[in-house]
Amino acid sequence: MTEEIIIAGFGGQGVLSMGKILAYAGLMEGKEVTWMPAYGPEQRGGTANVTVIVSDDPVSSPILSSYDTAIVLNQPSLEKFEPKVKPGGTLIYDGYGIPEPPTRKDIDVYRIDAMDAAAEMNLIKTFNMIVLGGLLKIHPVVGIESVLAALRKTLPERHHHLIPKNEEAIRKGMEIIKKL
Amino acid sequence: MADQEITLMKGNEAIAHAAIRCGCDGYFGYPITPQSEVLETLAEQKPWETTGMVVLQAESEVSSINMVYGGASTGKKVMTSSSSPGVSLMQEGISYMAGAELPALIVNVMRGGPGLGTIQPSQSDYFQACKGGGHGDYHLIVLAPASVQEMADFVDLAFTLAFRYRNPAMILADGAIGQMMEKVVLPPFKPRRTEEEIIKECPWATTGRIGGRKPNIITSLELRSEEMEIINLRIQAKYREIEEKEVRYEEFMLDDAEYAIVAFGSAARIAKKSIEIARAQGIKVGLLRPITLWPFPTKEVQALASRVKGILSLEINAGQMVEDIRLAVEGAVPVRHFGRLGGIIPDPDEVVDVLKRSF
C-alpha cells in the first residue's frame, strides 16, 4: 500500500502541521513516510502545500507528478491540484474557501465544511484536524489512535490538554464529510 | 532520546543531531535558507551542556569558515553549514584548508543561483563542490545524500574520511533533502575525543608542545616554488589514493537495463520514481547514483556505457555532472542531460517524457 497525498491551502490553515501529524502517525505504525513541504517565503495568507507519502515500501520520490488524494482548502489550490489527481483518485475540498467546486468526473470528490464546523464548535484552530478526520473516514491511511499518539509526541507538553479537543475535531470531520 | 529510536525529522535537523552524536567538537555557522534548521536545532539541543560541543553563530560565513580553520588546526572535529551564496563566501577559507590539509566538514544545502538566486532546491553547485570551488589545485571529498537517513549517516562518514586523508569534506545536499521529513534512525552516541586521543590521532595538529616536540605549523603558504611543487605533488598523490579507495555509489534496477539514468541526491529519488513509471510502460531503465561526487565513480560509469544504449544525466541544474559522465563514457554511447533551473524540481513524469525523447 502506498498513499500519495497533497494537502494544499493558505498559510495559517495548518496544512503543514496536518501533514506532519499524518506522517508521524504513519511512522508510529511502522510505515515508510515522507513529508515534503513546498517551503518558501511562505506566510499567513500565502499559499502552502505539503506532499505526504505513507507506504509499506521505501518511498522513491518525495516530489510527484500526480496524487492518489488531494486535499484542497482554497480556490488556487483546487485549480492547481484538481488536474493532478490520478484517475480514480480522491479529491477532498472545503466548501468555505472554494466558491467554484471541482468538475472532474473520473475521481471521487468529497466535500467537507470544516471551516463552518470549526466556527460552530468554537474551535477554529482545530480546523485542520477536522479535515484530517474527513480524510481518515474515507481513507484510513492511519488509525485514529496513531494520530492521537502522534499529537502527544509532537505537541509540547503545555498543549497536551488540547488533545481531547483535537480528537473531538477529528471525530467531527469523520461525521461531516460527504461524497458528491 | 534512546540511541536507536526511529524518529521523524527534516534532513537539516538530522545533520545537527548526527553532529552531536558523532562527537563533533564545534559548529560555526551563519543562518541562511534552506539550511537554517541545522543551527536552530543545535541551539535547541544545547550540546555545550551535554557533550561540551561548541555551537557558535558567527557574524558571517567568512568568519564561520575561518573559525573552522582554527578549530581544525588543533585537531578538533569541527564543521559549518550553509547554502549556496554562503558557501561561495567561504571559498577562500576552504581553499586555505585544502592547502593546509585540514580535516573539517562543510555542509552545503544548495539553493538556486546564480547570485542570491532563490531559496528553492537546486543542484547547481556541483562544479563548485567537485572542481575546487576556490583557487588552486584541490578537491574536497564530496558526499551527496539522497535521504534524511543519509543526511544523518554521512556526518560521521564525512568526518572519518576528512581525518583519514587530512582533507576537508563536504556534504552536498539540496533544499529538498534539507527541508523534507523522513524516518530516521539516529547514529549512536560517540564521546568527543579526549585531548590525549587528539594528540595521538593528529600528530600534525597545534596541540601544544607537550614533551618538547618540534613545533607544528599549519599553513598553506610556501614561498619557495620548489617546495610548493613538492607539497602540491604530495596532495595530488593523496587525491589519487582517494579516487582509488573511496568511490561510493548505488545501483538500482540496472541488471537488465537498456538505458541508465545517472543522478545524485534528490534527483536520484525522482529518477527512481521515473524508473518505476517507465518500466510499467516497458522501458528498461535503471539508475546509477553517485554517492561520492568527488571522487566520481568514473570506472563504474565507464562500465555502464558498455551495458546500456544511452545515459541520461538527471540533475537539478543546467548540466554539470554530465561533463564527468561524458569524460568517463568517452563517446561510447549517447549521453543526454535533463534538468530544471532556478529552484524548479523536475517531476517524475517529465523525466519519463525526456527519456522517451532522448534515445
Coordinates of C-alpha atoms in Angstrom, one line a residue:
Chain A
M1 CA 0.0 0.0 0.0
T2 CA 1.2 3.5 -0.9
E3 CA -0.8 6.6 -0.4
E4 CA 0.4 9.7 -2.1
I5 CA -1.3 12.8 -0.7
I6 CA -1.1 16.5 -1.4
I7 CA -2.6 18.9 1.2
A8 CA -2.9 22.5 -0.1
G9 CA -4.3 25.7 1.2
F10 CA -3.5 29.1 2.7
G11 CA -0.6 29.6 5.1
G12 CA -2.0 29.6 8.6
Q13 CA -4.6 26.9 7.9
G14 CA -2.4 24.3 9.5
V15 CA -1.7 22.5 6.2
L16 CA 1.9 21.7 7.1
S17 CA 1.1 20.6 10.7
M18 CA -1.7 18.4 9.5
G19 CA 0.7 16.7 7.1
K20 CA 3.2 16.3 9.9
I21 CA 0.7 14.6 12.2
L22 CA -0.3 12.3 9.4
A23 CA 3.3 11.4 8.7
Y24 CA 4.1 10.9 12.3
A25 CA 1.1 8.7 12.8
G26 CA 2.3 6.6 9.8
L27 CA 5.8 6.4 11.4
M28 CA 4.2 5.1 14.6
E29 CA 2.5 2.3 12.7
G30 CA 5.9 1.3 11.3
K31 CA 5.3 2.6 7.8
E32 CA 7.7 4.5 5.5
V33 CA 6.8 8.2 5.4
T34 CA 7.9 11.3 3.6
W35 CA 6.8 14.9 4.3
M36 CA 7.9 17.3 1.6
P37 CA 6.7 20.9 2.1
A38 CA 6.6 23.4 -0.7
Y39 CA 8.7 25.6 1.5
G40 CA 9.4 29.2 0.6
P41 CA 8.8 32.7 1.6
E42 CA 5.5 31.4 3.0
Q43 CA 3.4 33.5 5.2
R44 CA -0.1 33.6 6.7
G45 CA -2.4 34.2 3.8
G46 CA 0.1 33.0 1.2
T47 CA -0.3 29.5 -0.4
A48 CA 1.2 26.5 1.4
N49 CA 1.2 22.8 0.4
V50 CA 2.8 19.6 1.5
T51 CA 3.2 16.2 -0.1
V52 CA 2.8 13.3 2.4
I53 CA 3.6 9.8 1.3
V54 CA 2.7 6.9 3.6
S55 CA 3.8 3.5 2.3
D56 CA 4.6 -0.1 3.2
D57 CA 7.6 0.1 1.0
P58 CA 10.6 2.6 0.8
V59 CA 9.4 5.8 -0.8
S60 CA 11.1 6.7 -4.0
S61 CA 10.5 10.3 -5.0
P62 CA 9.2 12.9 -2.5
I63 CA 8.3 15.0 -5.5
L64 CA 5.3 13.7 -7.5
S65 CA 3.6 14.4 -10.8
S66 CA 0.2 13.1 -9.6
Y67 CA -1.5 12.1 -6.4
D68 CA -3.9 9.5 -5.0
T69 CA -5.6 12.1 -2.9
A70 CA -5.7 15.8 -3.0
I71 CA -7.0 17.8 0.0
V72 CA -7.6 21.4 -1.2
L73 CA -8.6 24.2 1.1
N74 CA -8.7 27.2 -1.2
Q75 CA -9.6 28.1 -4.8
P76 CA -6.0 28.5 -6.1
S77 CA -5.1 25.1 -4.7
L78 CA -8.1 23.4 -6.3
E79 CA -7.1 24.9 -9.6
K80 CA -3.6 23.7 -9.2
F81 CA -4.2 20.2 -7.9
E82 CA -7.5 19.0 -9.3
P83 CA -5.8 18.1 -12.6
K84 CA -3.1 16.3 -10.7
V85 CA -5.3 13.7 -9.0
K86 CA -4.8 10.2 -10.6
P87 CA -7.9 8.9 -12.4
G88 CA -10.0 7.0 -9.9
G89 CA -8.3 9.1 -7.1
T90 CA -9.8 11.2 -4.4
L91 CA -10.3 15.0 -4.0
I92 CA -11.5 16.5 -0.7
Y93 CA -12.3 20.2 -0.5
D94 CA -13.6 22.6 2.0
G95 CA -16.7 24.4 0.7
Y96 CA -15.9 27.6 2.6
G97 CA -12.9 28.6 0.7
I98 CA -14.0 27.3 -2.7
P99 CA -16.9 29.0 -4.4
E100 CA -16.2 27.2 -7.7
P101 CA -16.3 23.4 -6.9
P102 CA -14.3 20.7 -8.7
T103 CA -15.6 19.5 -12.0
R104 CA -13.8 16.2 -12.8
K105 CA -16.0 13.1 -13.1
D106 CA -13.3 10.5 -13.2
I107 CA -12.3 10.9 -9.5
D108 CA -14.2 10.7 -6.2
V109 CA -15.0 14.1 -4.9
Y110 CA -15.8 14.7 -1.2
R111 CA -16.8 18.0 0.4
I112 CA -16.1 18.8 4.0
D113 CA -17.4 22.0 5.5
A114 CA -14.6 22.1 8.1
M115 CA -14.3 25.8 8.4
D116 CA -18.0 26.2 9.2
A117 CA -17.8 23.2 11.7
A118 CA -14.8 24.7 13.4
A119 CA -16.6 28.0 13.8
E120 CA -19.7 26.3 15.1
M121 CA -17.7 24.3 17.6
N122 CA -15.8 27.4 18.6
L123 CA -12.6 25.5 17.9
I124 CA -11.3 27.4 14.9
K125 CA -7.7 26.3 15.5
T126 CA -8.7 22.6 15.1
F127 CA -9.9 23.3 11.5
N128 CA -7.0 21.1 10.1
M129 CA -7.9 18.2 12.5
I130 CA -11.5 18.3 11.2
V131 CA -10.2 18.0 7.7
L132 CA -7.8 15.2 8.8
G133 CA -10.8 13.4 10.3
G134 CA -12.6 13.6 7.0
L135 CA -9.6 12.0 5.2
L136 CA -9.3 9.2 7.7
K137 CA -13.0 8.4 7.4
I138 CA -12.7 7.7 3.6
H139 CA -9.1 6.6 3.5
P140 CA -8.0 5.1 6.9
V141 CA -4.3 5.6 5.9
V142 CA -3.5 5.6 9.6
G143 CA -5.6 4.7 12.7
I144 CA -7.1 7.5 14.9
E145 CA -5.1 6.1 17.9
S146 CA -1.9 6.6 16.0
V147 CA -3.0 10.2 15.2
L148 CA -3.6 10.8 18.9
A149 CA -0.3 9.3 19.8
A150 CA 1.4 11.5 17.2
L151 CA -0.2 14.5 18.7
R152 CA 1.1 13.5 22.1
K153 CA 4.5 13.1 20.6
T154 CA 4.6 16.3 18.6
L155 CA 2.8 18.8 20.7
P156 CA 4.7 20.4 23.5
E157 CA 3.6 19.2 26.9
R158 CA 1.9 22.5 27.8
H159 CA -0.6 21.9 24.9
H160 CA -1.5 18.3 25.8
H161 CA -4.7 19.5 27.5
L162 CA -5.9 20.4 24.0
I163 CA -5.6 16.8 22.7
P164 CA -9.2 15.9 23.6
K165 CA -10.4 18.9 21.6
N166 CA -8.3 17.7 18.7
E167 CA -9.9 14.3 19.0
E168 CA -13.3 15.9 19.1
A169 CA -12.4 17.7 15.9
I170 CA -11.2 14.6 14.1
R171 CA -14.5 12.8 15.0
K172 CA -16.5 15.8 13.8
G173 CA -14.6 15.6 10.5
M174 CA -15.4 11.9 10.1
E175 CA -19.1 12.8 10.7
I176 CA -19.5 15.7 8.3
I177 CA -17.5 14.6 5.2
K178 CA -19.8 13.8 2.3
K179 CA -19.4 12.4 -1.1
L180 CA -20.7 14.4 -4.0
Chain B
M1 CA 16.3 10.0 23.4
A2 CA 17.3 6.4 23.1
D3 CA 20.2 5.6 20.8
Q4 CA 18.2 3.6 18.3
E5 CA 14.9 5.4 18.4
I6 CA 13.2 5.8 15.0
T7 CA 12.0 9.3 14.6
L8 CA 10.7 11.7 12.0
M9 CA 12.7 14.8 11.2
K10 CA 14.0 17.1 8.5
G11 CA 17.3 16.5 6.8
N12 CA 18.7 19.7 8.3
E13 CA 17.7 18.5 11.8
A14 CA 19.3 15.1 11.2
I15 CA 22.6 16.8 10.3
A16 CA 22.5 18.6 13.7
H17 CA 21.6 15.6 15.7
A18 CA 24.2 13.5 13.9
A19 CA 26.9 16.1 14.6
I20 CA 26.3 16.0 18.3
R21 CA 26.2 12.2 18.3
C22 CA 29.4 11.7 16.4
G23 CA 31.5 13.6 18.9
C24 CA 31.8 16.9 17.0
D25 CA 33.7 19.5 18.9
G26 CA 32.5 22.6 17.3
Y27 CA 30.0 24.1 14.9
F28 CA 30.4 27.6 13.5
G29 CA 27.7 28.9 11.1
Y30 CA 25.5 31.7 9.9
P31 CA 21.8 31.3 9.1
I32 CA 20.6 31.0 5.5
T33 CA 17.5 29.4 4.0
P34 CA 17.1 26.4 3.3
Q35 CA 19.6 25.2 5.9
S36 CA 18.9 27.3 9.0
E37 CA 17.4 24.4 10.9
V38 CA 21.0 23.0 11.3
L39 CA 22.0 25.9 13.5
E40 CA 18.5 26.2 15.1
T41 CA 18.4 22.5 16.1
L42 CA 21.9 22.8 17.6
A43 CA 20.8 25.8 19.6
E44 CA 17.7 23.9 20.8
Q45 CA 19.7 20.8 21.7
K46 CA 22.3 22.9 23.7
P47 CA 25.1 20.3 23.2
W48 CA 27.5 22.6 25.1
E49 CA 25.6 21.5 28.3
T50 CA 25.9 17.8 27.5
T51 CA 28.8 16.8 25.2
G52 CA 30.7 20.1 25.5
M53 CA 30.3 20.8 21.8
V54 CA 30.7 24.4 21.0
V55 CA 27.9 26.0 18.8
L56 CA 28.6 29.5 17.7
Q57 CA 26.7 31.8 15.3
A58 CA 29.4 33.8 13.7
E59 CA 28.9 37.3 12.2
S60 CA 29.3 36.0 8.7
E61 CA 30.1 32.9 6.6
V62 CA 33.7 34.3 6.1
S63 CA 34.1 34.3 9.8
S64 CA 32.5 30.8 10.3
I65 CA 34.8 29.1 7.8
N66 CA 37.9 30.8 9.4
M67 CA 36.7 29.6 12.9
V68 CA 36.5 26.1 11.3
Y69 CA 40.1 26.6 10.0
G70 CA 41.2 27.5 13.5
G71 CA 39.4 24.6 15.2
A72 CA 40.6 22.1 12.6
S73 CA 44.2 23.3 13.1
T74 CA 44.1 22.0 16.6
G75 CA 42.8 18.5 15.5
K76 CA 39.3 19.2 16.7
K77 CA 36.3 17.8 14.8
V78 CA 34.7 21.0 13.5
M79 CA 32.1 21.9 11.0
T80 CA 30.0 24.5 9.3
S81 CA 26.9 24.5 7.2
S82 CA 25.4 27.0 4.8
S83 CA 23.6 27.3 1.5
S84 CA 24.9 28.2 -1.9
P85 CA 25.6 32.0 -1.6
G86 CA 27.0 31.4 1.9
V87 CA 29.3 28.6 0.6
S88 CA 30.6 31.0 -2.1
L89 CA 31.6 33.4 0.6
M90 CA 33.5 30.5 2.3
Q91 CA 35.6 29.5 -0.7
E92 CA 38.8 31.4 0.3
G93 CA 38.8 29.6 3.7
I94 CA 38.0 26.2 2.1
S95 CA 41.0 26.6 -0.3
Y96 CA 43.2 27.5 2.6
M97 CA 42.1 24.4 4.5
A98 CA 42.7 22.2 1.5
G99 CA 46.2 23.8 1.2
A100 CA 46.9 23.4 4.9
E101 CA 45.5 19.9 4.7
L102 CA 42.9 20.3 7.4
P103 CA 40.1 17.9 8.1
A104 CA 36.7 19.5 8.5
L105 CA 33.1 19.2 7.4
I106 CA 31.3 21.8 5.3
V107 CA 27.6 21.2 4.6
N108 CA 26.0 22.9 1.6
V109 CA 22.2 22.6 1.4
M110 CA 22.0 24.0 -2.2
R111 CA 19.5 26.6 -3.4
G112 CA 19.1 28.0 -6.9
G113 CA 21.6 30.6 -8.2
P114 CA 23.5 32.3 -9.5
G115 CA 23.9 35.2 -7.1
L116 CA 21.3 35.4 -4.3
G117 CA 19.1 33.4 -6.7
T118 CA 16.1 31.7 -5.0
I119 CA 15.6 29.8 -1.8
Q120 CA 14.2 26.7 -3.6
P121 CA 16.2 23.5 -4.1
S122 CA 18.9 23.2 -6.8
Q123 CA 22.0 21.2 -7.5
S124 CA 23.8 23.9 -9.3
D125 CA 26.8 23.9 -7.1
Y126 CA 28.2 20.6 -8.4
F127 CA 31.0 22.3 -10.2
Q128 CA 31.9 24.5 -7.2
A129 CA 31.9 21.5 -4.9
C130 CA 33.7 19.0 -7.1
K131 CA 36.1 21.0 -9.1
G132 CA 37.7 23.0 -6.4
G133 CA 35.5 26.0 -5.9
G134 CA 38.2 28.2 -4.5
H135 CA 41.6 28.9 -6.1
G136 CA 44.4 26.3 -6.5
D137 CA 44.6 22.7 -7.5
Y138 CA 42.5 21.0 -4.8
H139 CA 39.5 18.7 -4.2
L140 CA 37.0 18.3 -1.4
I141 CA 35.7 14.8 -0.6
V142 CA 32.0 15.3 -1.6
L143 CA 29.2 13.2 -0.4
A144 CA 25.7 13.5 -1.8
P145 CA 22.9 12.3 0.5
A146 CA 19.6 11.2 -1.1
S147 CA 17.5 10.8 2.1
V148 CA 17.2 12.1 5.6
Q149 CA 18.8 8.9 6.8
E150 CA 21.9 9.6 4.7
M151 CA 22.0 13.2 6.0
A152 CA 22.4 11.6 9.4
D153 CA 24.8 8.8 8.4
F154 CA 27.1 11.0 6.2
V155 CA 28.1 13.3 9.0
D156 CA 30.2 10.7 10.7
L157 CA 31.4 9.3 7.4
A158 CA 32.5 12.7 6.2
F159 CA 34.5 13.3 9.4
T160 CA 36.0 9.9 9.1
L161 CA 37.2 10.5 5.6
A162 CA 38.3 14.0 6.4
F163 CA 40.5 12.8 9.2
R164 CA 41.8 9.8 7.3
Y165 CA 43.1 12.0 4.5
R166 CA 43.6 15.3 6.2
N167 CA 41.3 17.0 3.7
P168 CA 38.1 19.0 4.1
A169 CA 34.9 17.0 3.2
M170 CA 31.6 18.4 2.0
I171 CA 28.1 17.1 2.3
L172 CA 26.4 18.4 -0.8
A173 CA 22.6 18.3 -0.2
D174 CA 19.9 20.5 -1.5
G175 CA 16.8 22.3 -0.2
A176 CA 14.6 19.3 -0.8
I177 CA 16.6 16.9 1.3
G178 CA 17.2 19.6 3.9
Q179 CA 13.5 20.5 4.3
M180 CA 11.8 17.2 3.9
M181 CA 10.9 15.0 6.9
E182 CA 11.5 11.2 6.8
K183 CA 12.0 8.4 9.1
V184 CA 15.5 8.3 10.5
V185 CA 17.4 6.2 12.9
L186 CA 20.0 8.5 14.5
P187 CA 23.5 7.1 14.9
P188 CA 24.6 6.0 18.4
F189 CA 26.4 8.5 20.6
K190 CA 30.2 8.5 20.4
P191 CA 32.0 10.6 23.0
R192 CA 34.1 13.5 21.9
R193 CA 37.8 12.6 21.7
T194 CA 40.0 13.4 24.7
E195 CA 43.0 15.7 24.3
E196 CA 45.3 12.6 24.5
E197 CA 43.3 10.9 21.8
I198 CA 43.5 14.0 19.6
I199 CA 47.3 14.3 20.1
K200 CA 47.6 10.6 19.1
E201 CA 45.3 10.8 16.1
C202 CA 46.6 14.2 14.9
P203 CA 50.3 14.4 15.5
W204 CA 50.4 17.3 13.0
A205 CA 47.9 19.4 15.0
T206 CA 48.8 22.5 17.0
T207 CA 48.0 20.9 20.4
G208 CA 50.8 22.5 22.4
R209 CA 54.4 21.3 22.5
I210 CA 53.9 18.6 25.1
G211 CA 57.1 16.7 25.8
G212 CA 59.1 19.2 23.9
R213 CA 58.2 18.1 20.4
K214 CA 59.0 20.2 17.3
P215 CA 56.6 23.0 16.6
N216 CA 53.7 22.0 14.3
I217 CA 53.0 24.7 11.7
I218 CA 49.6 24.8 10.0
T219 CA 49.8 27.0 6.9
S220 CA 49.0 26.9 3.2
L221 CA 51.8 29.4 2.5
E222 CA 55.2 28.3 1.0
L223 CA 57.0 31.0 -1.0
R224 CA 59.7 28.7 -2.4
S225 CA 58.2 27.3 -5.6
E226 CA 60.3 24.1 -5.5
E227 CA 58.9 23.3 -2.0
M228 CA 55.4 24.3 -3.1
E229 CA 55.5 21.9 -6.0
I230 CA 56.5 19.1 -3.7
I231 CA 53.6 19.9 -1.4
N232 CA 51.2 20.0 -4.4
L233 CA 52.5 16.7 -5.7
R234 CA 52.0 15.1 -2.3
I235 CA 48.4 16.5 -2.2
Q236 CA 47.8 15.2 -5.7
A237 CA 49.1 11.7 -4.7
K238 CA 46.6 11.8 -1.8
Y239 CA 43.8 12.6 -4.3
R240 CA 44.8 9.6 -6.5
E241 CA 44.6 7.4 -3.4
I242 CA 41.1 8.8 -2.5
E243 CA 40.0 8.2 -6.1
E244 CA 41.2 4.6 -5.8
K245 CA 39.7 3.8 -2.4
E246 CA 36.7 5.9 -1.6
V247 CA 34.3 5.8 -4.6
R248 CA 30.8 5.1 -3.4
Y249 CA 27.7 4.6 -5.4
E250 CA 24.3 2.8 -5.5
E251 CA 22.8 0.8 -8.4
F252 CA 19.1 0.5 -8.9
M253 CA 17.4 -1.8 -11.4
L254 CA 20.5 -1.8 -13.7
D255 CA 20.7 -5.6 -14.2
D256 CA 18.6 -5.8 -17.3
A257 CA 18.6 -2.1 -18.1
E258 CA 18.9 -0.8 -21.7
Y259 CA 19.2 2.8 -20.6
A260 CA 20.6 4.3 -17.5
I261 CA 19.9 7.5 -15.5
V262 CA 22.8 8.9 -13.6
A263 CA 21.6 11.1 -10.8
F264 CA 22.6 12.2 -7.3
G265 CA 20.7 13.5 -4.2
S266 CA 17.1 14.4 -4.6
A267 CA 17.3 14.0 -8.4
A268 CA 18.1 10.3 -7.8
R269 CA 14.9 9.9 -5.7
I270 CA 12.9 11.4 -8.6
A271 CA 14.8 9.1 -11.0
K272 CA 13.7 6.1 -9.0
K273 CA 10.0 7.1 -9.4
S274 CA 10.6 7.8 -13.1
I275 CA 12.1 4.3 -13.5
E276 CA 9.0 2.7 -11.8
I277 CA 6.8 4.6 -14.2
A278 CA 9.0 3.9 -17.3
R279 CA 9.3 0.2 -16.5
A280 CA 5.5 -0.1 -16.2
Q281 CA 5.5 1.2 -19.8
G282 CA 8.1 -1.4 -20.9
I283 CA 11.1 0.8 -21.0
K284 CA 14.0 -1.0 -19.3
V285 CA 15.9 1.7 -17.4
G286 CA 17.9 1.7 -14.3
L287 CA 19.8 4.2 -12.1
L288 CA 23.4 4.7 -11.1
R289 CA 23.6 7.0 -8.1
P290 CA 27.0 8.5 -7.3
I291 CA 27.2 8.8 -3.5
T292 CA 30.6 10.3 -3.7
L293 CA 30.6 13.1 -6.3
W294 CA 34.3 13.5 -5.8
P295 CA 35.8 11.0 -6.2
F296 CA 33.4 10.4 -9.1
P297 CA 32.5 6.8 -9.9
T298 CA 34.3 7.1 -13.3
K299 CA 35.1 3.4 -13.8
E300 CA 31.6 2.4 -12.9
V301 CA 30.1 4.9 -15.3
Q302 CA 32.5 3.8 -18.0
A303 CA 31.5 0.1 -17.4
L304 CA 27.8 1.2 -17.6
A305 CA 28.4 2.5 -21.1
S306 CA 29.3 -1.0 -22.3
R307 CA 26.0 -2.3 -21.0
V308 CA 23.4 0.3 -22.0
K309 CA 22.4 2.1 -25.2
G310 CA 22.2 5.6 -23.7
I311 CA 22.7 7.5 -20.5
L312 CA 20.6 10.4 -19.2
S313 CA 22.2 12.7 -16.6
L314 CA 19.3 14.0 -14.5
E315 CA 20.4 17.0 -12.4
I316 CA 18.6 19.9 -11.0
N317 CA 20.9 22.3 -12.9
A318 CA 21.9 23.2 -16.4
G319 CA 24.3 20.3 -16.9
Q320 CA 27.3 19.9 -14.7
M321 CA 27.8 16.3 -13.7
V322 CA 27.0 15.4 -17.3
E323 CA 30.6 16.6 -18.1
D324 CA 32.1 14.0 -15.8
I325 CA 29.8 11.3 -17.3
R326 CA 30.9 12.2 -20.8
L327 CA 34.6 12.1 -19.7
A328 CA 34.0 8.6 -18.3
V329 CA 32.0 7.3 -21.3
E330 CA 34.4 8.8 -23.9
G331 CA 31.7 8.9 -26.6
A332 CA 30.8 5.1 -26.3
V333 CA 27.1 5.8 -26.0
P334 CA 24.9 9.0 -26.3
V335 CA 24.9 11.0 -23.0
R336 CA 22.0 13.4 -22.6
H337 CA 21.3 15.9 -19.8
F338 CA 18.0 17.0 -18.3
G339 CA 17.4 19.4 -15.6
R340 CA 15.2 22.2 -14.3
L341 CA 16.6 25.5 -13.1
G342 CA 16.2 28.3 -10.6
G343 CA 14.6 26.2 -7.9
I344 CA 12.2 24.2 -10.0
I345 CA 12.3 20.5 -9.3
P346 CA 11.7 18.2 -12.3
D347 CA 8.7 15.8 -11.7
P348 CA 8.9 12.1 -12.5
D349 CA 6.5 12.2 -15.5
E350 CA 8.6 14.9 -17.1
V351 CA 11.7 12.7 -16.7
V352 CA 9.9 9.8 -18.4
D353 CA 9.0 12.0 -21.3
V354 CA 12.6 13.2 -21.6
L355 CA 13.8 9.5 -21.6
K356 CA 11.5 8.7 -24.4
R357 CA 12.6 11.7 -26.5
S358 CA 16.3 11.3 -25.8
F359 CA 17.1 7.9 -27.2

